[in-house]
PDB file of C-alpha atoms and ligand atoms in Angstrom:
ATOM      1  CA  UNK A   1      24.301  -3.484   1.135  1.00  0.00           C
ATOM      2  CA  UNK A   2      21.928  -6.070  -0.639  1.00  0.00           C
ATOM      3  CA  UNK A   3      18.564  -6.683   0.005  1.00  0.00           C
ATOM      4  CA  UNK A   4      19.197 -10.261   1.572  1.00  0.00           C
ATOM      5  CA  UNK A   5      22.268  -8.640   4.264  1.00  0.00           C
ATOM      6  CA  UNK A   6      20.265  -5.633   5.124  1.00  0.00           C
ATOM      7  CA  UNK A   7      16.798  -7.932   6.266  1.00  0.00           C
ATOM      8  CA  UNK A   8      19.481 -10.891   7.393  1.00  0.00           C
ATOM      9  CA  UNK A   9      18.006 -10.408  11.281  1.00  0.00           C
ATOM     10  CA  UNK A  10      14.238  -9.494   9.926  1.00  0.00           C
ATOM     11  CA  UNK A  11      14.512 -13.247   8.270  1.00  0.00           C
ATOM     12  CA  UNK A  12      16.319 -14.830  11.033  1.00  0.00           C
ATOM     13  CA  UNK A  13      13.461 -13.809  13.393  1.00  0.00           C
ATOM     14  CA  UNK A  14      10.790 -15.248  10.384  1.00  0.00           C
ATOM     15  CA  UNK A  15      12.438 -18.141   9.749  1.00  0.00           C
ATOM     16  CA  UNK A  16      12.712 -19.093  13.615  1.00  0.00           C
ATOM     17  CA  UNK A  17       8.503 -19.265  13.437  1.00  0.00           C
ATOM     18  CA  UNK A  18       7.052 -22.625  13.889  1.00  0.00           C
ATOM     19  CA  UNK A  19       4.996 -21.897  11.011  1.00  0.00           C
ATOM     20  CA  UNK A  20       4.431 -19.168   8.182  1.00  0.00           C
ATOM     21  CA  UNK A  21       2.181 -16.191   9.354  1.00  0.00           C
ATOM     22  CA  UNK A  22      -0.930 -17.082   6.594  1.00  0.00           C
ATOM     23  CA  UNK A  23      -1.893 -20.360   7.664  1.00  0.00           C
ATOM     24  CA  UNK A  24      -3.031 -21.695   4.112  1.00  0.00           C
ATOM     25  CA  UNK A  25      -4.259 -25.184   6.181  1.00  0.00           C
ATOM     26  CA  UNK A  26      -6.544 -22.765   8.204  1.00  0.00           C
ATOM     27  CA  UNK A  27      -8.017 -20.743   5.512  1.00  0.00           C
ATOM     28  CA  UNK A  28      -8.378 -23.556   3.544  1.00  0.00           C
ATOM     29  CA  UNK A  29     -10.116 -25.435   6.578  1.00  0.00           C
ATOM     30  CA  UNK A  30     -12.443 -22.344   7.488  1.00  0.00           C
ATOM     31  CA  UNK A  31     -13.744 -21.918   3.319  1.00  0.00           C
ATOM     32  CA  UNK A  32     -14.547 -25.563   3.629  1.00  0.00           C
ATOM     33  CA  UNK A  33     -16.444 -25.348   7.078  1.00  0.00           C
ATOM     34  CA  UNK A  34     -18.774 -22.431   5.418  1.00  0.00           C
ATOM     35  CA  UNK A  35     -19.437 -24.263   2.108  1.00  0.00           C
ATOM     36  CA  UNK A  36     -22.921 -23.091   1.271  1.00  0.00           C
ATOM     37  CA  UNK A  37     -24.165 -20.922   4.328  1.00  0.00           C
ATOM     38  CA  UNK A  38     -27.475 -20.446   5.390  1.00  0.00           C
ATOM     39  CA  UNK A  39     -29.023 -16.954   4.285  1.00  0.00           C
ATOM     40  CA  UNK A  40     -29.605 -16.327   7.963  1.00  0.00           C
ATOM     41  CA  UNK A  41     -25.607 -16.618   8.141  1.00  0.00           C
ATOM     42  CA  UNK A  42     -24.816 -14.590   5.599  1.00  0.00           C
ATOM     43  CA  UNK A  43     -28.138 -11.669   6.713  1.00  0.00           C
ATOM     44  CA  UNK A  44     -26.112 -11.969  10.105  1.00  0.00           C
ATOM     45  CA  UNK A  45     -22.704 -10.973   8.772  1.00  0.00           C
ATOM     46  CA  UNK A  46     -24.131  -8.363   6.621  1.00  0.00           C
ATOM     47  CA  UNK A  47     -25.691  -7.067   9.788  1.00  0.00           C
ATOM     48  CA  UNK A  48     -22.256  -6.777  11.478  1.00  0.00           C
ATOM     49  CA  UNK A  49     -20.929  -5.345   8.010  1.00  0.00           C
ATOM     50  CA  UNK A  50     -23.302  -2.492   8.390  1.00  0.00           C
ATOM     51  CA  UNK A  51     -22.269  -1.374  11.165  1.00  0.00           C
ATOM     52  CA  UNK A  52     -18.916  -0.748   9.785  1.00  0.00           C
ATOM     53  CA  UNK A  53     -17.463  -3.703  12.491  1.00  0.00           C
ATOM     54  CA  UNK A  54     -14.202  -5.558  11.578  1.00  0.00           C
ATOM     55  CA  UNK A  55     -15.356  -8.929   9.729  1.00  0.00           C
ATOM     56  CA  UNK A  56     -13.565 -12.256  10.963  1.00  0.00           C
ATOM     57  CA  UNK A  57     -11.674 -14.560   8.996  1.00  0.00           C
ATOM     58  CA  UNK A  58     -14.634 -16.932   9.416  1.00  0.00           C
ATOM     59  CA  UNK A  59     -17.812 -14.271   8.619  1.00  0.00           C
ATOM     60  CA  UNK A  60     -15.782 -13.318   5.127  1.00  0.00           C
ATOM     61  CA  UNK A  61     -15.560 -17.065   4.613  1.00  0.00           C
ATOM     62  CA  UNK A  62     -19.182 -17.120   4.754  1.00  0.00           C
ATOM     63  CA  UNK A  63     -19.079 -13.886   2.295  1.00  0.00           C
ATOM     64  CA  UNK A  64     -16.759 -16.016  -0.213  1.00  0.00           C
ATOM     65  CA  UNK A  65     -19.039 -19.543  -0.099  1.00  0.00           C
ATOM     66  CA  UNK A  66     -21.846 -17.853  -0.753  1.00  0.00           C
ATOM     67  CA  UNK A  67     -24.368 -18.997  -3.810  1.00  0.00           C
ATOM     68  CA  UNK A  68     -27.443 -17.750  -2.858  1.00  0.00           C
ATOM     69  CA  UNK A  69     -28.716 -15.538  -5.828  1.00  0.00           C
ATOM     70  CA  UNK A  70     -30.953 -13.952  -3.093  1.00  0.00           C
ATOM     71  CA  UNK A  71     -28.409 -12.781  -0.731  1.00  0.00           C
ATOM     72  CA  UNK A  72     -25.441 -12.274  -2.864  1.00  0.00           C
ATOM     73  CA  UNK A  73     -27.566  -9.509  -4.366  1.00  0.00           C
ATOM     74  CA  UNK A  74     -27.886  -7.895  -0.814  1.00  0.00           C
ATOM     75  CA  UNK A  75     -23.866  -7.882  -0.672  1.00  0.00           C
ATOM     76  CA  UNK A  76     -23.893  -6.065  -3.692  1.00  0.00           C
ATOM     77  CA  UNK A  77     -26.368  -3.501  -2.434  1.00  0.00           C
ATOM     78  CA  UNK A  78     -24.736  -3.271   0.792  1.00  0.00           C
ATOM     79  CA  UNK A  79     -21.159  -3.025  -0.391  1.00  0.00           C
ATOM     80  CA  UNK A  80     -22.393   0.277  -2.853  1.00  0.00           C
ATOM     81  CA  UNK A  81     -23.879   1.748  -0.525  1.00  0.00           C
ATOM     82  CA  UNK A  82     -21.151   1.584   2.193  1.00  0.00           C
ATOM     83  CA  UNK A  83     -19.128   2.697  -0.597  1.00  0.00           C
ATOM     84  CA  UNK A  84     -21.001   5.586  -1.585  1.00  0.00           C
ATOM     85  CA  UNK A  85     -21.324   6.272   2.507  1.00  0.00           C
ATOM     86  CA  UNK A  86     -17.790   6.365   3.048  1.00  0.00           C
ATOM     87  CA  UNK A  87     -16.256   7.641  -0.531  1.00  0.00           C
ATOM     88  CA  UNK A  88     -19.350   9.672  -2.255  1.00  0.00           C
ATOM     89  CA  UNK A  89     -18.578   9.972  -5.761  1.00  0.00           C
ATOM     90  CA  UNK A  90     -14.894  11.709  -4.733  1.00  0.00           C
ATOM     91  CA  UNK A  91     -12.011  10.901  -6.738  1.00  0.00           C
ATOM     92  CA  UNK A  92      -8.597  11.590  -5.722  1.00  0.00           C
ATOM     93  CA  UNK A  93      -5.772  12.277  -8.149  1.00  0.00           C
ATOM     94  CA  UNK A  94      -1.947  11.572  -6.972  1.00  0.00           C
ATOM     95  CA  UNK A  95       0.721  12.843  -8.964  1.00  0.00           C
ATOM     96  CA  UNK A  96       3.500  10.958  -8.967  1.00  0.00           C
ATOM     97  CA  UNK A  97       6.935  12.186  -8.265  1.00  0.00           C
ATOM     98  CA  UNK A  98       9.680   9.974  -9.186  1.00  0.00           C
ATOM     99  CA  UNK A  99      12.731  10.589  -6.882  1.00  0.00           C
ATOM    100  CA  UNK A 100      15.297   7.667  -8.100  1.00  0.00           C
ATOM    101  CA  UNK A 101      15.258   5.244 -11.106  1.00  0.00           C
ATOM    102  CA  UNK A 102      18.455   3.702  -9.693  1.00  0.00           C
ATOM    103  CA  UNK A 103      17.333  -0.092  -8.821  1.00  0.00           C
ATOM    104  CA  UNK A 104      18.605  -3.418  -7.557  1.00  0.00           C
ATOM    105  CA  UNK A 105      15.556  -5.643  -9.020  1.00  0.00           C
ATOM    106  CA  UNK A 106      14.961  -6.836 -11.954  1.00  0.00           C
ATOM    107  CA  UNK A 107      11.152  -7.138 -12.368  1.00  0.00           C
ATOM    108  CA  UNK A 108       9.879  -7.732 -16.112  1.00  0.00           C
ATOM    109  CA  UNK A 109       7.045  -5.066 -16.454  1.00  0.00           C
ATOM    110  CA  UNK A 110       9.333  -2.315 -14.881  1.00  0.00           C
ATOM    111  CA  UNK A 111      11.441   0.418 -16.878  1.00  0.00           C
ATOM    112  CA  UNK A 112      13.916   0.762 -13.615  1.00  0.00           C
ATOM    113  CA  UNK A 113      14.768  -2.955 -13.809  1.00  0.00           C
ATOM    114  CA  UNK A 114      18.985  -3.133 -13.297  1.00  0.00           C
ATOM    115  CA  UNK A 115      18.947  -5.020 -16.799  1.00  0.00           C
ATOM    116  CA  UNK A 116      17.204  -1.996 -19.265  1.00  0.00           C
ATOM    117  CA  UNK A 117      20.312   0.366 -19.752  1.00  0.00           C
ATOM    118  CA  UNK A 118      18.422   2.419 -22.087  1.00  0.00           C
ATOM    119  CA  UNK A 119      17.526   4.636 -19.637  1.00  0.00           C
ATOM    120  CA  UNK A 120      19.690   7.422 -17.125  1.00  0.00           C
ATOM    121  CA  UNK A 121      19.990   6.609 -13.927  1.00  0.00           C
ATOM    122  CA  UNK A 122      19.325   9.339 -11.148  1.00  0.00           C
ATOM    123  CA  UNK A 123      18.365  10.507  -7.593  1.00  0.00           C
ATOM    124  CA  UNK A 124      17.122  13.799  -7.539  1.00  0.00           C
ATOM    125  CA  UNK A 125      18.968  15.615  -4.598  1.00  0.00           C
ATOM    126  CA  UNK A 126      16.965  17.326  -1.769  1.00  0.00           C
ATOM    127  CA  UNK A 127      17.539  20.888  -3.792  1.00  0.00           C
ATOM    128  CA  UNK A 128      15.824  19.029  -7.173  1.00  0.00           C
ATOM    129  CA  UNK A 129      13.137  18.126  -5.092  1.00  0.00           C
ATOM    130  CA  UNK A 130      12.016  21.331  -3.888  1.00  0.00           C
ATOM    131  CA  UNK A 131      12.389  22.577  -7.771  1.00  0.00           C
ATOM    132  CA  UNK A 132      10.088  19.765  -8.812  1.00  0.00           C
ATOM    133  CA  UNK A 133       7.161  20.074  -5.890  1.00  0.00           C
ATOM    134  CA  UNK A 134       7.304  23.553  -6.910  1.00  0.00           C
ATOM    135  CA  UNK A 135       6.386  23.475 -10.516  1.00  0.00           C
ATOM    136  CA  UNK A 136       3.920  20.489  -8.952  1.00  0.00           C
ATOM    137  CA  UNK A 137       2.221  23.675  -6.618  1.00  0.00           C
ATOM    138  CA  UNK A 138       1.705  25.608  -9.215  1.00  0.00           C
ATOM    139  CA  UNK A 139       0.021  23.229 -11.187  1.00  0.00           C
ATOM    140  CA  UNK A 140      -2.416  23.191  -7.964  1.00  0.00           C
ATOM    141  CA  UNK A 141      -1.443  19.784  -7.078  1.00  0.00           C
ATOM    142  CA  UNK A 142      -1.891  18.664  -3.534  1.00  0.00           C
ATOM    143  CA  UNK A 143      -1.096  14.848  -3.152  1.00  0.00           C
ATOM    144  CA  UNK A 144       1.922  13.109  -4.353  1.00  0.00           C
ATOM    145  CA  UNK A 145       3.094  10.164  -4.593  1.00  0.00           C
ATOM    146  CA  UNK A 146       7.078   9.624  -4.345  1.00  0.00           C
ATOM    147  CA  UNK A 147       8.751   6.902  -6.238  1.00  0.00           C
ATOM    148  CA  UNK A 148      12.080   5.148  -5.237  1.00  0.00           C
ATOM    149  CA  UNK A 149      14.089   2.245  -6.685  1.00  0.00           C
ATOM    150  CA  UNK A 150      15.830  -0.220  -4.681  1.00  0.00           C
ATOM    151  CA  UNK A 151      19.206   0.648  -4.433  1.00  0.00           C
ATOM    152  CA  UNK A 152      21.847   2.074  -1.635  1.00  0.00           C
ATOM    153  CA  UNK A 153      21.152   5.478  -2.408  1.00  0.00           C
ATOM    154  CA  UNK A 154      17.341   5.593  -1.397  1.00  0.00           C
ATOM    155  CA  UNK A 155      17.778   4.221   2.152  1.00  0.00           C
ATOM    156  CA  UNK A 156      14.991   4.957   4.973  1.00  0.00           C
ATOM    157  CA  UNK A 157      17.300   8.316   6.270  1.00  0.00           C
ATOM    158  CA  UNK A 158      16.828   9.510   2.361  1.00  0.00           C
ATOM    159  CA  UNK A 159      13.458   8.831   2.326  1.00  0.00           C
ATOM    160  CA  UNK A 160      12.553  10.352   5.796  1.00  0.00           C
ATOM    161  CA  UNK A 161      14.508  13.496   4.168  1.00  0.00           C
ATOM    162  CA  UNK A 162      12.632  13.443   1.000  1.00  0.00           C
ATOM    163  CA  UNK A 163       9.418  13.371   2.620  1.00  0.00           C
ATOM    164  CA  UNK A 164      10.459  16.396   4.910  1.00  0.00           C
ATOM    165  CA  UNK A 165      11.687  18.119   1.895  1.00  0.00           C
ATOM    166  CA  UNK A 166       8.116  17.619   0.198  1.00  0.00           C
ATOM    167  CA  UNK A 167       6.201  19.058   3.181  1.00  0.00           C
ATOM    168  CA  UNK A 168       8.482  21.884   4.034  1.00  0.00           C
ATOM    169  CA  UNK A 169       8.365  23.334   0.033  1.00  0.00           C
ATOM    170  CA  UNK A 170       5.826  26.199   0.192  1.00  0.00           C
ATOM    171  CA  UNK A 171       4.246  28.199  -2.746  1.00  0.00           C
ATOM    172  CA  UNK A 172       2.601  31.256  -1.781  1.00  0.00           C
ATOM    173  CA  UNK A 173      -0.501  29.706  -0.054  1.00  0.00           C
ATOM    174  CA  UNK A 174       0.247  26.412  -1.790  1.00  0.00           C
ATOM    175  CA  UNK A 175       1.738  23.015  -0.900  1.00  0.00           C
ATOM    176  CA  UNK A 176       1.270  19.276  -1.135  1.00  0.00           C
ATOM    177  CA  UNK A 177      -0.395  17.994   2.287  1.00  0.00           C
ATOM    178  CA  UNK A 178      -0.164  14.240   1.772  1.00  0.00           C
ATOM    179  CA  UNK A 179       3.014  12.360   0.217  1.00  0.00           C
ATOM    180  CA  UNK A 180       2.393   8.645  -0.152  1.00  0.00           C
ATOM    181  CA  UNK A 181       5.338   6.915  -1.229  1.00  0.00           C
ATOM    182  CA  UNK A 182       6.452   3.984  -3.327  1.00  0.00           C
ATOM    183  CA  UNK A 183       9.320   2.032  -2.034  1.00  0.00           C
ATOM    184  CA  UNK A 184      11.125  -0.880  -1.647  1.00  0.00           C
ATOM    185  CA  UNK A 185      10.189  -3.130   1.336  1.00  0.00           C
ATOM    186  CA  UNK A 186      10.439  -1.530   5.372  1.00  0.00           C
ATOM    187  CA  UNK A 187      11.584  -3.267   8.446  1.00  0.00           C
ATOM    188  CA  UNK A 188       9.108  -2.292  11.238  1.00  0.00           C
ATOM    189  CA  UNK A 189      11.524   0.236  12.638  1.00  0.00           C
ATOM    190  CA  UNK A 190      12.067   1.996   9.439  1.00  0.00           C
ATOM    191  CA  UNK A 191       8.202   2.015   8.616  1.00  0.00           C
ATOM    192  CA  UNK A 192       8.066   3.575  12.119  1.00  0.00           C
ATOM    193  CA  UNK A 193      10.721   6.405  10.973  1.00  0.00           C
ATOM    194  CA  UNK A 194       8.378   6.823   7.701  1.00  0.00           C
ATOM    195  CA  UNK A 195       5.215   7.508  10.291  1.00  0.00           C
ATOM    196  CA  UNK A 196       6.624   9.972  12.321  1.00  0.00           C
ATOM    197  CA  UNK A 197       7.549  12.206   8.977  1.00  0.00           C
ATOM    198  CA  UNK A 198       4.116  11.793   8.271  1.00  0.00           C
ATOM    199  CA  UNK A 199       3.667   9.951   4.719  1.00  0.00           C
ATOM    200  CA  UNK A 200       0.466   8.923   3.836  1.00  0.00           C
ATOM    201  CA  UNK A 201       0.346   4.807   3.065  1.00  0.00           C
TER     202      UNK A 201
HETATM  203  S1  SF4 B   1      11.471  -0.106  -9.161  1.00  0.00           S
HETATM  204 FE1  SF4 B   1      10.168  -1.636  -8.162  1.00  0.00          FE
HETATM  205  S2  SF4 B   1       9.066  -2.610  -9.830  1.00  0.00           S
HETATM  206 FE2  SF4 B   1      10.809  -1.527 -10.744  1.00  0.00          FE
HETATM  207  S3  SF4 B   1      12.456  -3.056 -10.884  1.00  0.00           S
HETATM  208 FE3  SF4 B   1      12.691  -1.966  -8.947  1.00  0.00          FE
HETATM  209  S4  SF4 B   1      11.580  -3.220  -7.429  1.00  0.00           S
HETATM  210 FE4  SF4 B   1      10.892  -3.854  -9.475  1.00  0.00          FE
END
């Protein structure tokens, strides 16, 4: 099934909207209202910042249309340190695992695009899988993130599966505790199926 049959009802329902989900009009509308803000304005959404508080559409619009040399200096200041608050100086390394090749797309930059037939097309099975997180284990690797084309063969069941597969291959005292994965775009009822396996984003 193609990409355009299997969303057919997903596009329906967005297509029935009386308008698209990002308003440009709006945004456009609020960056023009906040043209040059006061510094008080901008101190008062730093404030909120600091606290670690959701900003609104219109405080980041003050963020944006800011040109005060003065105060964009304190956004610097306060977005490192919130940084170094949240993140420290930790890196995190993902090793990729590339589950299928096999793709519908076409996109320029990408060696799985349906048009390069240089390359051999496969899906590793649930057995190849294990074999590969293995000989990821013993390399001490602990995060992963799982690569699939687009295609029929990497549907949300296979991916749930995958995932499973991932989490349930054991090493000794060894295993990967997050899998992110890589995929082509979810319906909201498959991206629920992907949260109750437990991927990571
Ligand atoms: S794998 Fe992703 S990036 Fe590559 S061709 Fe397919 S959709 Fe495009």
């Amino acid at each position: 099934m193609g990409f355009l049959q299997k969303y057919q009802k997903d596009f329906e329902e967005y297509d029935c909207l009386e308008q698209d989900f990002i308003d440009d009009e709006l945004i456009w509308a609020q960056l023009k209202k906040k043209e040059n803000p006061s510094r008080a304005e901008v101190r008062s959404v730093l404030d909120k910042a600091e606290k670690k508080v959701r900003l609104e559409p219109e405080e980041m619009a003050i963020l944006i249309q800011n040109q005060d040399p003065e105060t964009i200096k304190e956004m610097y200041a306060l977005a490192n340190r919130l940084k170094r608050e949240i993140y420290g100086d930790r890196i995190v390394f993902f090793a990729p695992l590339y589950i299928s090749n096999k793709c519908a797309n076409n996109c320029k930059y990408c060696g799985f695009r349906h048009e390069n037939h240089q390359i051999e097309r496969r899906t590793l099975t649930l057995d190849e899988i294990t074999e590969e997180v293995r000989i990821m284990i013993d390399e001490g690797q602990k995060r992963t993130v799982l690569v699939y084309g687009e295609s029929p063969e990497t549907s949300v069941d296979f991916i749930c599966a995958s995932v499973r597969q991932v989490y349930n291959t054991k090493r000794g005292k060894g295993e990967i505790r997050r899998a992110n994965i890589n995929c082509a775009p979810l319906s909201r009822a498959e991206l629920q199926q992907l949260k109750e396996v437990g991927i990571g984003t």
